[in-house]
CSV table of N, CA and C in Angstrom, one decimal:
chain,number,residue,atom,x,y,z
A,7,MET,N,-13.3,18.5,-4.2
A,7,MET,CA,-12.9,16.9,-4.6
A,7,MET,C,-14.7,16.1,-4.7
A,8,PRO,N,-14.8,15.6,-5.5
A,8,PRO,CA,-15.5,14.2,-5.8
A,8,PRO,C,-15.7,13.5,-4.2
A,9,ALA,N,-17.1,13.2,-4.4
A,9,ALA,CA,-17.2,12.3,-3.0
A,9,ALA,C,-16.3,10.9,-3.7
A,10,HIS,N,-15.7,10.3,-2.1
A,10,HIS,CA,-14.7,9.3,-2.8
A,10,HIS,C,-14.7,8.7,-1.1
A,11,VAL,N,-13.5,7.2,-1.5
A,11,VAL,CA,-13.2,6.7,-0.2
A,11,VAL,C,-11.6,6.8,-0.7
A,12,THR,N,-10.7,7.4,0.3
A,12,THR,CA,-9.1,7.6,0.2
A,12,THR,C,-8.6,6.1,0.1
A,13,VAL,N,-7.9,6.0,-0.8
A,13,VAL,CA,-7.2,4.9,-0.8
A,13,VAL,C,-5.8,5.3,-0.4
A,14,LEU,N,-5.1,6.1,-0.8
A,14,LEU,CA,-3.9,6.7,-0.2
A,14,LEU,C,-3.7,8.1,-0.5
A,15,TYR,N,-3.3,8.6,0.7
A,15,TYR,CA,-3.1,10.4,0.7
A,15,TYR,C,-2.3,10.8,1.8
A,16,PRO,N,-1.4,11.5,1.5
A,16,PRO,CA,-1.1,12.2,0.2
A,16,PRO,C,-0.2,11.2,-0.3
A,17,PHE,N,0.0,11.5,-2.0
A,17,PHE,CA,0.7,10.7,-2.3
A,17,PHE,C,1.6,11.4,-3.2
A,18,MET,N,2.6,10.5,-4.1
A,18,MET,CA,3.5,11.5,-4.7
A,18,MET,C,3.0,13.2,-5.9
A,19,ALA,N,3.5,13.5,-6.1
A,19,ALA,CA,3.8,14.7,-6.7
A,19,ALA,C,3.2,14.8,-8.3
A,20,PRO,N,2.2,15.1,-8.7
A,20,PRO,CA,1.9,14.5,-10.1
A,20,PRO,C,2.9,14.3,-11.0
A,21,ASP,N,4.0,15.5,-11.1
A,21,ASP,CA,5.0,15.5,-12.1
A,21,ASP,C,5.9,14.1,-11.9
A,22,ASP,N,5.5,13.9,-10.6
A,22,ASP,CA,6.7,12.3,-10.0
A,22,ASP,C,6.0,11.1,-10.5
A,23,VAL,N,5.0,10.9,-11.3
A,23,VAL,CA,4.1,10.3,-11.4
A,23,VAL,C,4.2,9.7,-13.1
A,24,ASP,N,5.1,8.7,-13.4
A,24,ASP,CA,5.5,8.2,-14.5
A,24,ASP,C,4.6,6.9,-14.9
A,25,ASP,N,5.2,6.5,-15.9
A,25,ASP,CA,4.6,5.0,-16.5
A,25,ASP,C,5.1,3.8,-15.6
A,26,GLN,N,6.3,3.8,-15.2
A,26,GLN,CA,6.7,2.7,-14.1
A,26,GLN,C,5.8,3.0,-12.6
A,27,VAL,N,5.1,4.2,-12.3
A,27,VAL,CA,4.3,4.3,-11.1
A,27,VAL,C,3.0,3.8,-11.4
A,28,LEU,N,2.5,4.5,-12.7
A,28,LEU,CA,1.4,3.9,-13.1
A,28,LEU,C,1.1,2.5,-13.0
A,29,ALA,N,2.4,1.9,-13.6
A,29,ALA,CA,2.5,0.7,-14.0
A,29,ALA,C,2.4,-0.6,-12.3
A,30,ARG,N,2.7,0.0,-11.3
A,30,ARG,CA,2.7,-0.1,-10.1
A,30,ARG,C,1.4,-0.4,-9.8
A,31,LEU,N,1.3,1.1,-10.2
A,31,LEU,CA,-0.6,1.3,-9.3
A,31,LEU,C,-1.4,0.1,-9.8
A,32,ALA,N,-1.5,0.3,-11.1
A,32,ALA,CA,-2.5,-0.7,-11.9
A,32,ALA,C,-2.4,-2.5,-11.3
A,33,ALA,N,-1.3,-2.8,-11.1
A,33,ALA,CA,-0.8,-4.1,-10.7
A,33,ALA,C,-1.4,-4.3,-9.2
A,34,ALA,N,-0.9,-3.2,-8.6
A,34,ALA,CA,-1.8,-3.4,-7.0
A,34,ALA,C,-3.0,-3.3,-6.9
A,35,VAL,N,-3.8,-2.5,-7.5
A,35,VAL,CA,-5.5,-2.3,-7.7
A,35,VAL,C,-5.7,-3.6,-8.3
A,36,ARG,N,-4.7,-4.5,-9.0
A,36,ARG,CA,-5.3,-5.7,-9.7
A,36,ARG,C,-5.7,-7.0,-8.8
A,37,THR,N,-4.8,-6.6,-7.8
A,37,THR,CA,-5.0,-7.6,-6.7
A,37,THR,C,-6.1,-8.1,-6.2
A,38,VAL,N,-7.3,-7.0,-6.2
A,38,VAL,CA,-8.4,-7.2,-5.1
A,38,VAL,C,-9.7,-7.3,-6.5
A,39,ALA,N,-10.6,-7.8,-6.1
A,39,ALA,CA,-11.5,-8.0,-7.3
A,39,ALA,C,-12.6,-6.9,-6.9
A,40,ALA,N,-13.4,-6.8,-7.8
A,40,ALA,CA,-14.8,-5.6,-7.9
A,40,ALA,C,-15.4,-6.0,-6.5
A,41,PHE,N,-15.9,-5.3,-6.1
A,41,PHE,CA,-16.8,-5.7,-5.2
A,41,PHE,C,-18.2,-4.6,-4.9
A,42,ASP,N,-19.4,-4.9,-4.3
A,42,ASP,CA,-20.6,-4.4,-3.7
A,42,ASP,C,-20.5,-3.8,-2.5
A,43,VAL,N,-20.8,-2.3,-2.0
A,43,VAL,CA,-20.8,-1.6,-1.2
A,43,VAL,C,-22.1,-1.3,-0.9
A,44,ALA,N,-22.3,-0.9,0.6
A,44,ALA,CA,-23.5,-0.1,0.9
A,44,ALA,C,-23.1,0.8,2.0
A,45,PHE,N,-23.0,2.1,1.9
A,45,PHE,CA,-22.8,3.1,3.3
A,45,PHE,C,-24.3,3.2,3.5
A,46,THR,N,-24.1,2.7,4.5
A,46,THR,CA,-25.5,2.5,5.8
A,46,THR,C,-25.5,3.0,7.2
A,47,ARG,N,-24.7,4.0,7.4
A,47,ARG,CA,-24.8,4.6,8.8
A,47,ARG,C,-23.3,5.5,8.4
A,48,THR,N,-23.8,6.8,9.3
A,48,THR,CA,-23.0,7.8,9.6
A,48,THR,C,-22.1,7.9,10.5
A,49,ALA,N,-20.6,8.3,10.8
A,49,ALA,CA,-19.7,8.3,12.0
A,49,ALA,C,-19.0,9.5,11.9
A,50,TRP,N,-18.3,9.7,13.3
A,50,TRP,CA,-17.6,11.0,13.2
A,50,TRP,C,-16.0,10.5,13.7
A,51,PHE,N,-15.3,11.5,13.1
A,51,PHE,CA,-14.0,11.4,13.5
A,51,PHE,C,-13.8,12.1,14.7
A,52,GLY,N,-14.0,12.0,16.1
A,52,GLY,CA,-13.8,13.3,16.9
A,52,GLY,C,-15.5,14.0,16.5
A,53,ARG,N,-15.5,15.3,17.0
A,53,ARG,CA,-16.7,16.4,16.3
A,53,ARG,C,-16.2,16.7,15.3
A,54,ASP,N,-14.9,16.5,14.4
A,54,ASP,CA,-14.7,17.5,13.2
A,54,ASP,C,-14.7,16.4,12.1
A,55,VAL,N,-14.9,15.4,11.7
A,55,VAL,CA,-15.4,14.9,10.3
A,55,VAL,C,-16.3,13.9,10.3
A,56,LEU,N,-17.6,14.3,9.6
A,56,LEU,CA,-18.7,13.2,9.4
A,56,LEU,C,-18.5,12.6,8.2
A,57,TRP,N,-18.8,11.2,8.5
A,57,TRP,CA,-18.3,10.5,7.3
A,57,TRP,C,-19.4,9.2,7.2
A,58,LEU,N,-19.2,8.4,6.1
A,58,LEU,CA,-20.5,7.4,5.6
A,58,LEU,C,-19.0,6.1,5.8
A,59,ALA,N,-20.0,5.4,6.6
A,59,ALA,CA,-19.2,3.7,6.8
A,59,ALA,C,-19.3,2.9,5.8
A,60,PRO,N,-18.6,2.6,5.1
A,60,PRO,CA,-18.9,1.4,4.0
A,60,PRO,C,-19.2,-0.1,4.9
A,61,GLU,N,-20.1,-0.5,4.1
A,61,GLU,CA,-20.1,-2.0,4.3
A,61,GLU,C,-20.1,-3.5,3.2
A,62,PRO,N,-19.2,-4.0,2.8
A,62,PRO,CA,-18.1,-4.1,3.9
A,62,PRO,C,-17.1,-3.1,3.7
A,63,ALA,N,-16.3,-2.8,4.7
A,63,ALA,CA,-15.0,-2.2,4.8
A,63,ALA,C,-13.7,-3.0,4.1
A,64,GLN,N,-13.5,-4.2,4.4
A,64,GLN,CA,-12.6,-5.0,4.1
A,64,GLN,C,-12.0,-4.9,2.8
A,65,PRO,N,-12.7,-5.0,1.6
A,65,PRO,CA,-12.2,-4.6,0.2
A,65,PRO,C,-11.7,-3.4,-0.1
A,66,PHE,N,-12.0,-2.2,1.0
A,66,PHE,CA,-11.3,-0.9,0.7
A,66,PHE,C,-10.2,-1.1,1.7
A,67,ARG,N,-9.9,-1.9,2.7
A,67,ARG,CA,-8.5,-1.9,3.4
A,67,ARG,C,-7.4,-2.8,2.5
A,68,ASP,N,-8.4,-3.8,1.9
A,68,ASP,CA,-7.3,-4.6,0.8
A,68,ASP,C,-6.7,-3.7,-0.1
A,69,VAL,N,-7.4,-3.0,-0.8
A,69,VAL,CA,-7.0,-1.8,-1.8
A,69,VAL,C,-6.1,-0.8,-1.0
A,70,ILE,N,-6.2,-0.7,0.0
A,70,ILE,CA,-5.6,0.3,0.7
A,70,ILE,C,-3.8,-0.3,0.9
A,71,ALA,N,-4.1,-2.0,1.7
A,71,ALA,CA,-2.9,-2.3,1.8
A,71,ALA,C,-2.1,-3.0,0.4
A,72,ALA,N,-2.7,-3.2,-0.4
A,72,ALA,CA,-2.2,-3.4,-1.4
A,72,ALA,C,-1.2,-2.5,-2.6
A,73,VAL,N,-1.8,-1.0,-2.2
A,73,VAL,CA,-1.1,0.2,-2.5
A,73,VAL,C,-0.4,0.6,-2.0
A,74,VAL,N,-0.4,0.4,-0.7
A,74,VAL,CA,0.7,1.0,0.7
A,74,VAL,C,2.1,-0.7,0.3
A,75,ARG,N,1.8,-1.5,0.0
A,75,ARG,CA,2.5,-2.3,0.0
A,75,ARG,C,3.7,-2.2,-1.6
A,76,ALA,N,3.3,-1.3,-2.3
A,76,ALA,CA,3.6,-1.3,-3.7
A,76,ALA,C,4.7,0.1,-3.2
A,77,PHE,N,4.1,1.0,-2.6
A,77,PHE,CA,4.6,2.4,-2.1
A,77,PHE,C,4.9,2.8,-0.7
A,78,PRO,N,5.8,1.9,-0.3
A,78,PRO,CA,5.6,1.5,1.5
A,78,PRO,C,6.2,3.2,1.9
A,79,ASP,N,7.1,4.1,0.7
A,79,ASP,CA,7.3,5.6,1.2
A,79,ASP,C,6.2,6.5,1.4
A,80,TYR,N,5.2,6.2,1.1
A,80,TYR,CA,3.7,7.2,1.5
A,80,TYR,C,3.0,6.5,2.1
A,81,PRO,N,3.1,6.4,3.5
A,81,PRO,CA,2.0,5.7,4.3
A,81,PRO,C,0.6,6.8,4.2
A,82,PRO,N,-0.1,6.1,4.2
A,82,PRO,CA,-1.7,6.9,4.6
A,82,PRO,C,-1.9,8.0,5.5
A,83,TYR,N,-2.2,9.2,5.3
A,83,TYR,CA,-2.1,10.2,5.9
A,83,TYR,C,-0.8,10.6,6.3
A,84,ALA,N,0.1,10.6,5.7
A,84,ALA,CA,1.3,10.7,6.1
A,84,ALA,C,2.1,10.0,7.8
A,85,GLY,N,1.2,8.9,7.9
A,85,GLY,CA,1.8,8.0,8.6
A,85,GLY,C,1.2,8.6,10.2
A,86,VAL,N,-0.1,10.0,10.2
A,86,VAL,CA,-0.6,10.5,11.2
A,86,VAL,C,-1.8,9.5,11.6
A,87,PHE,N,-2.1,8.9,10.5
A,87,PHE,CA,-3.4,8.0,10.9
A,87,PHE,C,-3.2,6.8,10.3
A,88,ASP,N,-3.8,5.8,10.7
A,88,ASP,CA,-3.1,4.3,9.6
A,88,ASP,C,-4.0,3.9,8.7
A,89,GLY,N,-5.2,4.7,8.3
A,89,GLY,CA,-5.7,4.7,7.1
A,89,GLY,C,-6.9,3.2,7.2
A,90,SER,N,-6.8,2.5,8.4
A,90,SER,CA,-7.6,1.5,8.8
A,90,SER,C,-9.2,1.7,8.9
A,91,ALA,N,-9.3,3.1,9.0
A,91,ALA,CA,-11.0,3.1,8.8
A,91,ALA,C,-11.7,3.9,7.7
A,92,PRO,N,-11.7,2.7,6.3
A,92,PRO,CA,-12.1,3.2,5.4
A,92,PRO,C,-13.5,4.1,5.5
A,93,HIS,N,-13.6,5.3,4.2
A,93,HIS,CA,-14.9,6.1,4.8
A,93,HIS,C,-15.0,7.0,3.9
A,94,LEU,N,-16.2,7.3,3.8
A,94,LEU,CA,-16.6,8.5,2.4
A,94,LEU,C,-16.8,9.8,3.4
A,95,THR,N,-16.1,11.1,3.3
A,95,THR,CA,-16.3,12.0,4.2
A,95,THR,C,-17.5,12.9,3.8
A,96,ILE,N,-18.4,13.5,4.5
A,96,ILE,CA,-19.6,14.2,4.4
A,96,ILE,C,-19.1,15.3,4.6
A,97,GLY,N,-18.5,16.1,5.4
A,97,GLY,CA,-18.0,17.1,5.9
A,97,GLY,C,-16.8,17.3,7.1
A,98,HIS,N,-16.5,18.4,6.9
A,98,HIS,CA,-15.2,18.7,7.6
A,98,HIS,C,-15.4,20.0,8.5
A,99,SER,N,-15.3,19.9,10.0
A,99,SER,CA,-15.2,21.2,10.5
A,99,SER,C,-14.8,22.5,10.2
A,100,ARG,N,-13.1,22.1,9.8
A,100,ARG,CA,-12.4,23.3,8.9
A,100,ARG,C,-13.7,24.1,7.9
A,101,LEU,N,-14.3,23.4,7.4
A,101,LEU,CA,-15.0,23.6,6.3
A,101,LEU,C,-16.6,24.3,6.7
A,102,GLY,N,-17.0,24.2,7.7
A,102,GLY,CA,-18.7,24.7,8.3
A,102,GLY,C,-18.3,24.1,9.8
A,103,SER,N,-19.5,24.4,10.2
A,103,SER,CA,-19.9,25.0,11.5
A,103,SER,C,-20.3,23.2,12.0
A,104,GLN,N,-20.1,23.1,13.5
A,104,GLN,CA,-20.5,22.3,14.1
A,104,GLN,C,-22.3,21.8,13.4
A,105,GLY,N,-23.1,22.8,13.8
A,105,GLY,CA,-24.3,23.0,13.6
A,105,GLY,C,-24.7,22.6,12.0
A,106,ALA,N,-23.9,22.9,11.1
A,106,ALA,CA,-24.0,22.5,9.6
A,106,ALA,C,-23.8,21.0,9.3
A,107,LEU,N,-22.7,20.6,10.4
A,107,LEU,CA,-22.5,19.0,10.2
A,107,LEU,C,-23.8,18.1,10.6
A,108,GLU,N,-24.1,18.7,11.6
A,108,GLU,CA,-25.5,17.7,12.2
A,108,GLU,C,-26.4,18.0,11.4
A,109,ARG,N,-26.7,19.3,10.8
A,109,ARG,CA,-27.9,19.0,9.8
A,109,ARG,C,-27.7,18.4,8.7
A,110,ALA,N,-26.5,18.1,8.4
A,110,ALA,CA,-26.3,17.2,7.1
A,110,ALA,C,-26.4,15.9,7.6
A,111,GLU,N,-25.8,15.7,8.8
A,111,GLU,CA,-25.8,14.2,9.0
A,111,GLU,C,-27.8,13.7,9.0
A,112,ALA,N,-28.5,14.7,9.8
A,112,ALA,CA,-30.0,14.5,9.9
A,112,ALA,C,-30.5,14.5,8.7
A,113,ASP,N,-30.0,14.9,7.4
A,113,ASP,CA,-30.2,15.0,6.2
A,113,ASP,C,-29.8,13.6,5.7
A,114,VAL,N,-28.5,13.2,5.4
A,114,VAL,CA,-27.8,12.1,5.0
A,114,VAL,C,-28.6,11.0,5.5
A,115,VAL,N,-28.9,10.9,6.7
A,115,VAL,CA,-29.2,9.5,7.5
A,115,VAL,C,-30.5,8.9,6.6
A,116,THR,N,-31.6,9.8,6.3
A,116,THR,CA,-32.9,9.8,5.4
A,116,THR,C,-32.6,9.2,4.0
A,117,THR,N,-31.6,9.2,3.7
A,117,THR,CA,-31.0,8.8,2.4
A,117,THR,C,-30.5,7.7,2.4
A,118,LEU,N,-30.0,6.8,3.1
A,118,LEU,CA,-29.1,5.7,3.6
A,118,LEU,C,-30.3,4.6,3.7
A,119,PRO,N,-29.5,3.2,3.2
A,119,PRO,CA,-28.5,3.1,2.5
A,119,PRO,C,-27.9,3.4,0.9
A,120,VAL,N,-27.0,3.8,0.8
A,120,VAL,CA,-26.7,4.2,-0.5
A,120,VAL,C,-25.5,3.0,-1.0
A,121,HIS,N,-26.0,2.2,-2.0
A,121,HIS,CA,-25.6,1.3,-2.6
A,121,HIS,C,-24.6,1.3,-3.8
A,122,ALA,N,-23.3,0.9,-3.6
A,122,ALA,CA,-22.5,1.1,-5.1
A,122,ALA,C,-21.6,-0.1,-5.7
A,123,ARG,N,-21.3,-0.2,-7.0
A,123,ARG,CA,-20.6,-1.5,-7.3
A,123,ARG,C,-18.8,-0.6,-7.5
A,124,VAL,N,-17.8,-1.2,-6.6
A,124,VAL,CA,-17.0,-0.6,-6.8
A,124,VAL,C,-15.6,-1.7,-7.7
A,125,GLU,N,-15.6,-0.8,-9.0
A,125,GLU,CA,-15.1,-1.6,-10.4
A,125,GLU,C,-13.6,-0.8,-10.4
A,126,ARG,N,-13.4,0.4,-9.9
A,126,ARG,CA,-12.3,0.9,-10.3
A,126,ARG,C,-11.5,2.0,-9.3
A,127,VAL,N,-10.2,2.4,-9.2
A,127,VAL,CA,-9.7,3.5,-8.5
A,127,VAL,C,-9.2,4.2,-9.5
A,128,HIS,N,-9.4,5.6,-8.8
A,128,HIS,CA,-8.7,6.9,-9.8
A,128,HIS,C,-8.0,7.2,-8.9
A,129,LEU,N,-7.1,7.8,-9.9
A,129,LEU,CA,-5.7,8.3,-9.2
A,129,LEU,C,-6.2,10.2,-9.3
A,130,LEU,N,-6.8,10.8,-8.4
A,130,LEU,CA,-7.0,12.3,-8.5
A,130,LEU,C,-5.9,13.0,-8.1
A,131,VAL,N,-6.0,14.3,-8.7
A,131,VAL,CA,-5.2,15.2,-9.0
A,131,VAL,C,-6.0,16.5,-8.6
A,132,GLY,N,-5.2,17.6,-7.7
A,132,GLY,CA,-5.9,18.7,-7.5
A,132,GLY,C,-5.4,19.2,-6.6
A,133,ALA,N,-5.9,20.9,-6.3
A,133,ALA,CA,-5.2,21.7,-5.3
A,133,ALA,C,-6.7,21.8,-4.2
A,134,ASP,N,-6.6,22.6,-3.5
A,134,ASP,CA,-7.5,23.3,-2.2
A,134,ASP,C,-8.5,24.5,-2.9
A,135,ALA,N,-8.1,24.8,-4.3
A,135,ALA,CA,-9.3,25.4,-5.0
A,135,ALA,C,-10.5,24.8,-5.6
A,136,PRO,N,-11.5,25.4,-5.2
A,136,PRO,CA,-12.9,24.6,-5.3
A,136,PRO,C,-12.9,24.2,-6.8
A,137,GLY,N,-13.4,23.0,-7.1
A,137,GLY,CA,-13.4,22.7,-8.9
A,137,GLY,C,-12.1,22.4,-9.7
A,138,SER,N,-11.1,22.0,-8.3
A,138,SER,CA,-9.7,21.7,-9.2
A,138,SER,C,-9.5,20.0,-9.4
A,139,TRP,N,-10.2,19.3,-8.7
A,139,TRP,CA,-9.8,18.1,-8.7
A,139,TRP,C,-10.1,17.4,-10.1
A,140,SER,N,-9.4,16.3,-10.3
A,140,SER,CA,-10.0,15.7,-11.7
A,140,SER,C,-9.2,14.2,-11.8
A,141,VAL,N,-9.8,13.6,-12.4
A,141,VAL,CA,-9.1,11.8,-12.5
A,141,VAL,C,-8.1,12.2,-13.5
A,142,ALA,N,-7.0,11.6,-13.1
A,142,ALA,CA,-5.8,11.8,-14.0
A,142,ALA,C,-5.6,10.4,-14.7
A,143,HIS,N,-5.8,9.3,-14.0
A,143,HIS,CA,-5.8,8.0,-14.4
A,143,HIS,C,-7.0,7.0,-13.6
A,144,ASP,N,-7.0,6.0,-14.3
A,144,ASP,CA,-8.0,5.2,-14.0
A,144,ASP,C,-7.5,3.8,-13.8
A,145,PHE,N,-8.0,2.6,-12.8
A,145,PHE,CA,-7.5,1.8,-12.6
A,145,PHE,C,-8.6,0.8,-12.4
A,146,PRO,N,-8.6,-0.3,-13.3
A,146,PRO,CA,-9.7,-1.6,-12.9
A,146,PRO,C,-9.1,-2.2,-12.1
A,147,LEU,N,-10.2,-3.1,-10.8
A,147,LEU,CA,-10.1,-3.9,-9.8
A,147,LEU,C,-9.8,-5.4,-10.6
A,148,ALA,N,-9.7,-6.1,-10.0
A,148,ALA,CA,-9.7,-7.5,-10.7
A,148,ALA,C,-11.5,-8.1,-11.1
């Protein structure tokens, strides 16, 4: 999967995404203005997931909240986590060793901050197979 900040996962099956769903997603995303972000530091979920923290995080929270309001039957992370910590995942322990994650963190911190302009939200589809993820639809922010 390409680098990303998750808005809503899991979402409905790709075959269930019709024009009405796309219109609801577009309307929800349009409620948030485009914004600039900097990824300035690394952080961890336990010792399992290494991630980059966005600053500011609030615009990501606003997009997440808007999409969840539009699709209340799809809570972030199936309700296991509340989704209130927007993040860009660098690595997960189930895909590599703890030592590899620590080395990745040491490498990444030398390149921070990373600046970006967030103008769009992508609906990604794919599977666990490497290289299977692609952008199915693209939605501009306000």
